[in-house]
CSV table of C-alpha atoms in Angstrom, one decimal:
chain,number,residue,atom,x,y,z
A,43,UNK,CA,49.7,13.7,-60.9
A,44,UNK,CA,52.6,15.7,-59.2
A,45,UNK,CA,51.8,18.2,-55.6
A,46,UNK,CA,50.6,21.1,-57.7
A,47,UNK,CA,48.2,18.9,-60.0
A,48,UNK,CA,46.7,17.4,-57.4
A,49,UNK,CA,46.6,20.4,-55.4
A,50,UNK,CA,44.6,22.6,-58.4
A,51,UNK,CA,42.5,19.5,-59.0
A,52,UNK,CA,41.1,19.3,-55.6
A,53,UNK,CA,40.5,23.1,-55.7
A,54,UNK,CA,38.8,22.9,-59.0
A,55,UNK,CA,36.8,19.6,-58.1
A,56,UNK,CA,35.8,21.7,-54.6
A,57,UNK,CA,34.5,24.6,-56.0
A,58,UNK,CA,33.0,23.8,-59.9
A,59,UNK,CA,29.9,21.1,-58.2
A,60,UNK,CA,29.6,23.7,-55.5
A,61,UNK,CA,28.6,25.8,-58.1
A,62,UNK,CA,27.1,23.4,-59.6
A,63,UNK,CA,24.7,22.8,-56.7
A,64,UNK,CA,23.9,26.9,-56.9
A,65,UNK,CA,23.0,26.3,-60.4
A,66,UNK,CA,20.8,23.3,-59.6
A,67,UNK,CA,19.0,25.2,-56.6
A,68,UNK,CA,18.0,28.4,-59.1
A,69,UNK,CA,16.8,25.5,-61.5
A,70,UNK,CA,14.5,23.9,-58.4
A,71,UNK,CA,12.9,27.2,-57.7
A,72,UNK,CA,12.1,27.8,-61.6
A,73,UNK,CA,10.7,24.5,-61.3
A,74,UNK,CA,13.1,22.9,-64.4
A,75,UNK,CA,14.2,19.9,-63.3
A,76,UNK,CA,12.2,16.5,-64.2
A,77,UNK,CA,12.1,12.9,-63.8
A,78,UNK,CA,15.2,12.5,-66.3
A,79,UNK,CA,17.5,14.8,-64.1
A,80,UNK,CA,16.5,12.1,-61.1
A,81,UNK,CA,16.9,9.4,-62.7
A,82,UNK,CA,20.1,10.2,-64.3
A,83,UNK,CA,21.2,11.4,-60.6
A,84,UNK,CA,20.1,8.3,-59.2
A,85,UNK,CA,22.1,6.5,-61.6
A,86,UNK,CA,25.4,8.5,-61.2
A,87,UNK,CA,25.2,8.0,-57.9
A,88,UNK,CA,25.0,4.6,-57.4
A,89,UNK,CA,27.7,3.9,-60.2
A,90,UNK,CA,30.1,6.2,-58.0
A,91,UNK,CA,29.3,5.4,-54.7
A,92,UNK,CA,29.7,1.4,-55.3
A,93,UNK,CA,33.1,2.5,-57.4
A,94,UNK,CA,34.3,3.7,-53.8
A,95,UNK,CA,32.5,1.7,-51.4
A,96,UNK,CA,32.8,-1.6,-53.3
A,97,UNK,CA,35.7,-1.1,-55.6
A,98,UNK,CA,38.4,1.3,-54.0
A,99,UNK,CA,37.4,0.5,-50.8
A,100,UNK,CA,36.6,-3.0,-50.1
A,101,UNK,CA,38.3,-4.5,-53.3
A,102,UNK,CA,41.0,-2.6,-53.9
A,103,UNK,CA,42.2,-1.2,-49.9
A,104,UNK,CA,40.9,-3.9,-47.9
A,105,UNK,CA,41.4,-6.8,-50.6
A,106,UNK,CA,38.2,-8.4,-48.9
A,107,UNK,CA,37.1,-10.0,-52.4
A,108,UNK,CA,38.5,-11.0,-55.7
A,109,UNK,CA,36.9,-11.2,-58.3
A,110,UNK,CA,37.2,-11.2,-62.4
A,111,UNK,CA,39.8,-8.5,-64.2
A,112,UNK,CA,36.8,-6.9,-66.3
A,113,UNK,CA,34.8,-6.2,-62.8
A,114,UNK,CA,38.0,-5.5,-60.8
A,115,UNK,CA,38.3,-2.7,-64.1
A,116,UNK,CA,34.5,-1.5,-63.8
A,117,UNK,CA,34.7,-1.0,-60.2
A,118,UNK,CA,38.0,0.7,-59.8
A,119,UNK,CA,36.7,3.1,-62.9
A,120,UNK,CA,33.6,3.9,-61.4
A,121,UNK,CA,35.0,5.0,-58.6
A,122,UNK,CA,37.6,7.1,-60.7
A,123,UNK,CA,34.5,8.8,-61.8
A,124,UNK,CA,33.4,9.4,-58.6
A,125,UNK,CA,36.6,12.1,-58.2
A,126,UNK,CA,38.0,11.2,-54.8
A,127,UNK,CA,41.5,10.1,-56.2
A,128,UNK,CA,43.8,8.1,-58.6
A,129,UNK,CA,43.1,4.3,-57.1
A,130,UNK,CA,46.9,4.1,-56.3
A,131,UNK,CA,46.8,7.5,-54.0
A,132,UNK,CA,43.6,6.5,-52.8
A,133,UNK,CA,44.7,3.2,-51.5
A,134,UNK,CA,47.7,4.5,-50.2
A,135,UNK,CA,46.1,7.0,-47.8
A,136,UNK,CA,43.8,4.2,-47.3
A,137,UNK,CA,45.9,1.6,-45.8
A,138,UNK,CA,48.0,4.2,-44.0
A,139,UNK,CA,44.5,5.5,-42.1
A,140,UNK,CA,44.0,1.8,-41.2
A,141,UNK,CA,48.1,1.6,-39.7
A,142,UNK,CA,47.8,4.8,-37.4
A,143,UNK,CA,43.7,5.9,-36.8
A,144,UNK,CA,43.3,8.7,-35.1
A,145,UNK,CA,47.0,8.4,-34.0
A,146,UNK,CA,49.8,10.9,-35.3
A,147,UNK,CA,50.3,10.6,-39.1
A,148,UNK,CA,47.0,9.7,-39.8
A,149,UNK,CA,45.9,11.5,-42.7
A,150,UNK,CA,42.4,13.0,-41.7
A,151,UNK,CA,41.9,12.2,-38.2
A,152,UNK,CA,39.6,14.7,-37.2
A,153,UNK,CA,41.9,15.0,-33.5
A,154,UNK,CA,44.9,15.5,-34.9
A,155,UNK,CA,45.6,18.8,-33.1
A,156,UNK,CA,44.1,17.7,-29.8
A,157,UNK,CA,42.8,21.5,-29.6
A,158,UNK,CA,40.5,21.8,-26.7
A,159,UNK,CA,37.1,23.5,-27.0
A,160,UNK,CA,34.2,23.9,-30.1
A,161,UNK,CA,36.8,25.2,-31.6
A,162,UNK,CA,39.0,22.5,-31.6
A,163,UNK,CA,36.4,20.3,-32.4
A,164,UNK,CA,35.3,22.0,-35.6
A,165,UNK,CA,38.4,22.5,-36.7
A,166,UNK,CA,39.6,18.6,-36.6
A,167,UNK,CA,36.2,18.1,-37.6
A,168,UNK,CA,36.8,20.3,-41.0
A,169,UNK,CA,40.1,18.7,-41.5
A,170,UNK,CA,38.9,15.0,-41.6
A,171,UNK,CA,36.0,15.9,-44.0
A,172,UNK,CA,37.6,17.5,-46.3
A,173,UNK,CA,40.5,20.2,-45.1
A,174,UNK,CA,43.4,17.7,-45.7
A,175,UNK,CA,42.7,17.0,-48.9
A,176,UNK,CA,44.3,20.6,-49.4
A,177,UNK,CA,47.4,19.7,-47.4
A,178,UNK,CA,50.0,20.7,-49.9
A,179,UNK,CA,52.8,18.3,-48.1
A,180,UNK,CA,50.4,15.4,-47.6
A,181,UNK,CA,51.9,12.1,-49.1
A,182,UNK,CA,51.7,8.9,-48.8
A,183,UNK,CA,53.6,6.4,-51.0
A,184,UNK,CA,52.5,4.1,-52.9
A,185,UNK,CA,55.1,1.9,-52.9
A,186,UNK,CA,55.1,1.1,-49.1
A,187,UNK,CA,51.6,1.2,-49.0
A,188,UNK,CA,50.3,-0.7,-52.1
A,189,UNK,CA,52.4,-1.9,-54.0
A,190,UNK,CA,50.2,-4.5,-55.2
A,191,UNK,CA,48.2,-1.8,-56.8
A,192,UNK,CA,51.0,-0.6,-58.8
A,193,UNK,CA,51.9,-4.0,-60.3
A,194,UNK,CA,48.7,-4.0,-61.8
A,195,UNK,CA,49.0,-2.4,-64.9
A,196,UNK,CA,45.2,-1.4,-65.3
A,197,UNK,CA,45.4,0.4,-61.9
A,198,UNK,CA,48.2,2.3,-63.4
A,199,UNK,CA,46.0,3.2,-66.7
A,200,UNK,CA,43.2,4.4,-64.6
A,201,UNK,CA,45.6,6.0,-61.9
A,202,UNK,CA,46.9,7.8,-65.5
A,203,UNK,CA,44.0,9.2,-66.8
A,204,UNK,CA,41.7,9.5,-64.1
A,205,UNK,CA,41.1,13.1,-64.9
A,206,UNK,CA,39.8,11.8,-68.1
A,207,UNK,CA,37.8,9.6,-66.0
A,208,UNK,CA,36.2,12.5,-64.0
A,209,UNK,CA,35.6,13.9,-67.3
A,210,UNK,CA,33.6,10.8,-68.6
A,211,UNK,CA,31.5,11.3,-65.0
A,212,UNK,CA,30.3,14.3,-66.6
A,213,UNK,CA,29.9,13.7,-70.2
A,214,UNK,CA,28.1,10.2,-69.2
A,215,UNK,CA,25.0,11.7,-67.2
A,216,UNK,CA,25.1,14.4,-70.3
A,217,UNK,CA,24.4,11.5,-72.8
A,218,UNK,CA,21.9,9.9,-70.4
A,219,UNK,CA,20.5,13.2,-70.3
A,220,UNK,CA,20.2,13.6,-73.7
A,221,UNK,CA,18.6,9.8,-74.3
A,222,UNK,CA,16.0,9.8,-72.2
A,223,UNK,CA,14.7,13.8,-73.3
A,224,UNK,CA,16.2,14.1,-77.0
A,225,UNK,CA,16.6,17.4,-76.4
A,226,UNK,CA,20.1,19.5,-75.4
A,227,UNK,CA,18.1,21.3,-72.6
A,228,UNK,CA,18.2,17.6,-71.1
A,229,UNK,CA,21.9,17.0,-72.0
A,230,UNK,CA,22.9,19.8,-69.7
A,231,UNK,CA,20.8,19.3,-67.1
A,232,UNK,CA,21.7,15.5,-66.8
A,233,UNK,CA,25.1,16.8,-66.8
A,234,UNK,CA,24.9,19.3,-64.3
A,235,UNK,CA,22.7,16.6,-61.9
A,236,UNK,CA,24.2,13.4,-62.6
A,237,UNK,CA,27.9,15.2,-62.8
A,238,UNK,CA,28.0,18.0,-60.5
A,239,UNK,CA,25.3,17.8,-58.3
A,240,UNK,CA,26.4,13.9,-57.5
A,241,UNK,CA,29.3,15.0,-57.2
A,242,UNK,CA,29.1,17.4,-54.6
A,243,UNK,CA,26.6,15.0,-52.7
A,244,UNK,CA,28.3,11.7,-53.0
A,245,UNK,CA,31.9,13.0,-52.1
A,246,UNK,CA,30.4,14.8,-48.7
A,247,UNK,CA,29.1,11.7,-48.0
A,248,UNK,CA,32.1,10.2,-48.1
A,249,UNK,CA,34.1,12.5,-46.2
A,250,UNK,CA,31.3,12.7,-43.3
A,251,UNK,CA,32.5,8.7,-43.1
A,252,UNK,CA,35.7,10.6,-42.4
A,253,UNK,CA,34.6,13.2,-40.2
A,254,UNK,CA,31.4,12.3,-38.2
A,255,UNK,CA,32.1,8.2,-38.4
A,256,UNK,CA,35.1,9.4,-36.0
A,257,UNK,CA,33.2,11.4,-33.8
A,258,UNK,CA,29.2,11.0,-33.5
A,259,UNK,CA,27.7,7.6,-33.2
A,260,UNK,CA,28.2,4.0,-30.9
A,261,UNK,CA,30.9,2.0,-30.6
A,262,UNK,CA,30.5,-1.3,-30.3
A,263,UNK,CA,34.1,-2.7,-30.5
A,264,UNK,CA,36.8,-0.8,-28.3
A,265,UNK,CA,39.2,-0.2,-31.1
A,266,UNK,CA,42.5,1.6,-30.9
A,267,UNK,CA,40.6,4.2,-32.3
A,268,UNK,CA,37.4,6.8,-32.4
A,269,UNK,CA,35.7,4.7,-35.1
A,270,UNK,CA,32.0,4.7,-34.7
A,271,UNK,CA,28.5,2.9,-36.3
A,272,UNK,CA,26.6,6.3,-38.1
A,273,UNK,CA,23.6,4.3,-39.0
A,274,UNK,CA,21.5,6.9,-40.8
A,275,UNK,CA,24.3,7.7,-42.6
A,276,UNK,CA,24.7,4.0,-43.4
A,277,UNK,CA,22.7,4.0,-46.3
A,278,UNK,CA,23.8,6.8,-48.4
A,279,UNK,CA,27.2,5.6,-47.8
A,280,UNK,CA,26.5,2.0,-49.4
A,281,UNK,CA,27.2,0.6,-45.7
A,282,UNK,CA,30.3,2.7,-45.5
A,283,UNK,CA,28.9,4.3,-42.0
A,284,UNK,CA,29.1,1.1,-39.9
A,285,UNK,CA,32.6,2.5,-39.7
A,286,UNK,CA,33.4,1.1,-35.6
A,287,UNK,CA,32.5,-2.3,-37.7
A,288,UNK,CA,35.0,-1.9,-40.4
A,289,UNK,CA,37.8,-0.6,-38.2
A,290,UNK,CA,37.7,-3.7,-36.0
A,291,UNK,CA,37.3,-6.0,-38.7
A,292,UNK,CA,39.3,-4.0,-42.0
A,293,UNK,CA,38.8,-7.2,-44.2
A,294,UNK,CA,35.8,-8.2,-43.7
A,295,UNK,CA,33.6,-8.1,-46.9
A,296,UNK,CA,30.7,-7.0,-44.8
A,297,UNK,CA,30.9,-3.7,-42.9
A,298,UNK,CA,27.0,-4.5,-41.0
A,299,UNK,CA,27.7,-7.1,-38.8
A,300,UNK,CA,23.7,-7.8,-38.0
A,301,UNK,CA,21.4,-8.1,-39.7
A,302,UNK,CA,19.8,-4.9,-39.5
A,303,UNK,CA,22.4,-3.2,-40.5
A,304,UNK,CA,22.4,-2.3,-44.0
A,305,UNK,CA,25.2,-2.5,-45.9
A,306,UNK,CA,24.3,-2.0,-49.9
A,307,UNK,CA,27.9,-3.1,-50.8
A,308,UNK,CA,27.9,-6.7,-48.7
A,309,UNK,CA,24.8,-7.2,-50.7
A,310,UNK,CA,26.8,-6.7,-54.2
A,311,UNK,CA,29.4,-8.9,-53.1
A,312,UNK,CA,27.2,-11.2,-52.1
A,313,UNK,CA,25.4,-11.1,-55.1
A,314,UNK,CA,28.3,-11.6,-57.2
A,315,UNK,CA,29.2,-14.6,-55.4
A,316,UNK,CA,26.2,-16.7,-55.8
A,317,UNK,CA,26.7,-15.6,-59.6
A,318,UNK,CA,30.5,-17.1,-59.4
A,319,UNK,CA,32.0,-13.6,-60.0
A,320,UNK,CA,33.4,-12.9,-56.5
A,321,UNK,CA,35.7,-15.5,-54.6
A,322,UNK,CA,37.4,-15.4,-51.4
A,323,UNK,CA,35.2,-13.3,-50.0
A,324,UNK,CA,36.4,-12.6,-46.7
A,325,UNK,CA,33.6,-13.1,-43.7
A,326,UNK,CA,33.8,-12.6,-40.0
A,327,UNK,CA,31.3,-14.9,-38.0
A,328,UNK,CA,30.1,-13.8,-34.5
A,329,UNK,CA,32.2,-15.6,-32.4
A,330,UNK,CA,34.9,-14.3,-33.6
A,331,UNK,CA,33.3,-10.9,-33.4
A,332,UNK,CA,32.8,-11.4,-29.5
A,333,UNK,CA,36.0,-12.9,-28.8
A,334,UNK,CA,37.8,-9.3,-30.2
A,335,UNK,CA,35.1,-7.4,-28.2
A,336,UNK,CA,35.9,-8.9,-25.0
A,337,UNK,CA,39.9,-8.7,-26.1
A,338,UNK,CA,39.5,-5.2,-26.4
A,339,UNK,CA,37.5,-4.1,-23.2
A,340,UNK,CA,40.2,-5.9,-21.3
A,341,UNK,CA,42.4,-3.6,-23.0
A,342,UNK,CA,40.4,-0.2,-23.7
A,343,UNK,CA,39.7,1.5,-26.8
A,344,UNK,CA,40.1,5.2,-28.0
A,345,UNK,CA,43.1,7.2,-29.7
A,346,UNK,CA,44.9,6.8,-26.7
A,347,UNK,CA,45.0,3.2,-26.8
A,348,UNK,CA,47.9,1.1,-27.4
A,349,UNK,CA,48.1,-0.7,-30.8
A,350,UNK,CA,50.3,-2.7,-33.1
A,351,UNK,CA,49.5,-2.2,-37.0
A,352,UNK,CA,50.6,-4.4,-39.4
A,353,UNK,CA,53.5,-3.4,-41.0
A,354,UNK,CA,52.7,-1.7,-44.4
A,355,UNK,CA,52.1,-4.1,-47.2
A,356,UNK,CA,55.7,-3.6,-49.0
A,357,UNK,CA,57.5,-4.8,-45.6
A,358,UNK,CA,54.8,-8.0,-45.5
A,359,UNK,CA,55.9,-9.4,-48.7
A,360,UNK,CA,58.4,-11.9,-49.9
A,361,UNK,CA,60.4,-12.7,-53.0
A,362,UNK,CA,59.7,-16.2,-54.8
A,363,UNK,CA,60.7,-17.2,-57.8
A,364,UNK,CA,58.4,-16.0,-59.8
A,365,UNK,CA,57.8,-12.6,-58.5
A,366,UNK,CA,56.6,-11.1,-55.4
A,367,UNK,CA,53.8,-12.6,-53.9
A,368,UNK,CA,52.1,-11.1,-50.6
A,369,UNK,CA,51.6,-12.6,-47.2
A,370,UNK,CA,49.3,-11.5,-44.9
């Protein structure tokens, strides 16, 4: 997918769930929508949101699990259908977030024109939810970021077709639609609330990770950064929102780190564990969790903080005779 594809893909996927939505609001006030619509919705969006949360996110970005090749293919395609990205472009704008948050060159940093005012603030606000996915010159390359995803030659299928992939997040709910009413009326209006309407709703939840979790909420680690804990957006997010959590700890498996915070995708992982179907699952206990906080008061957080990233993954691996293997 070259600048220009991606560029009319995000302006198609933008507008057709908005209008979507409209269409799903006219059908609410002529009362037309029933149980099947919900529960098709309710599917959809769970099938998404863990495709991002626990697949591109946390499997594929953070490399906080492994697990089997026909999961590792489940998750990364559910959240292809979820329409935020190829998994190679995701990851990479991922990982390069994680190097330089909130800091020049971070891709949606919601301060990065450090405009004074309302103003300012809505403005960097609107560009980390959703404004710089429409940043025509906005790259970030897969081969210094994740490389590892591009040795995998299933990424590369899905990274292929994921428009095709979007597709099938349409068609899907339409078929679910159609099974639980047997009738076409259903078909379409399980595609229009399982496709578009959770599409519209799950990606804005995402992106308010983006925008809000770097702006509104409590910090409870002094990162190098504006990260912060959004706890009622927690939920829909699939744990996504305890976003101070995640920046302090990127590999941690678990992005709650008590236990009242509830994080839907630590409990999948953890699920899959005790089943054998998730290994090295990366955990952060709580002394190491204070040691870092007190590290980091000493040192103070924000934007303005100093930090040292790790060098992007490409430069952190080595050559052995059998390939390239990663360090980290």
């Amino acid at each position: 997918m070259d600048g220009r594809e991606h560029y009319t893909f995000i302006l198609i996927s933008a507008l057709l769930p908005l209008f979507g939505v409209a269409a799903a609001v006219v059908l609410l006030w002529n009362r037309l929508v029933g149980p099947a619509d919900l529960i098709v919705f309710g599917i959809m969006y769970v099938i998404a949101g863990l495709g991002v949360s626990t697949g591109y996110h946390r499997l594929l970005a953070h490399r906080a699990f492994k697990t089997t090749r026909p999961l590792r293919i489940f998750f990364a395609s559910a959240g292809a259908v979820a329409g935020q990205g190829p998994p190679v472009i995701w990851v990479a704008h991922h990982r390069r977030h994680h190097r330089v948050a909130d800091k020049p060159g971070d891709p949606h940093s919601p301060y990065s024109d450090e405009e004074p005012g309302i103003k300012g603030a809505l403005k960097g606000l609107w560009h980390a939810h959703m404004g710089w996915l429409f940043d025509r010159g906005l790259s970030s390359d897969p081969m210094r970021y994740c490389p590892d995803i591009l040795r995998d030659k299933d990424m590369r299928f899905i990274s292929k077709y994921f428009v095709w992939f979007v597709a099938g997040g349409v068609v899907l709910p339409g078929l679910l639609g159609l099974a639980l009413t047997g009738t076409l009326f259903g078909a379409m209006t399980g595609a229009l609330w399982g496709g578009f309407v959770r599409f519209f709703v799950a990606n804005h939840i995402t992106y308010a990770v983006n925008s809000i979790g770097h702006y509104f909420g409590r910090r409870r680690f002094a990162t190098p950064d504006e990260s912060r804990n959004v706890g009622w957006l927690a939920l829909f997010s699939f744990g996504e929102a305890w976003h101070n959590n995640h920046h302090a700890f990127p590999r941690s498996a678990s992005h709650g780190m008590r236990w009242y915070e509830l994080d839907i995708s630590a409990l999948v992982i953890r699920s899959l564990e005790k089943l054998g179907l998730a290994t090295n699952v990366i955990r952060i206990d709580r002394e190491r969790q204070d040691q870092k906080a007190i590290a980091w008061e000493k040192l103070g957080g924000g934007r303005h903080a100093r930090s040292n990233p790790d060098k992007p993954l490409a430069l952190r691996s080595r050559t052995s005779a059998v390939g390239i293997v990663d360090v980290e």
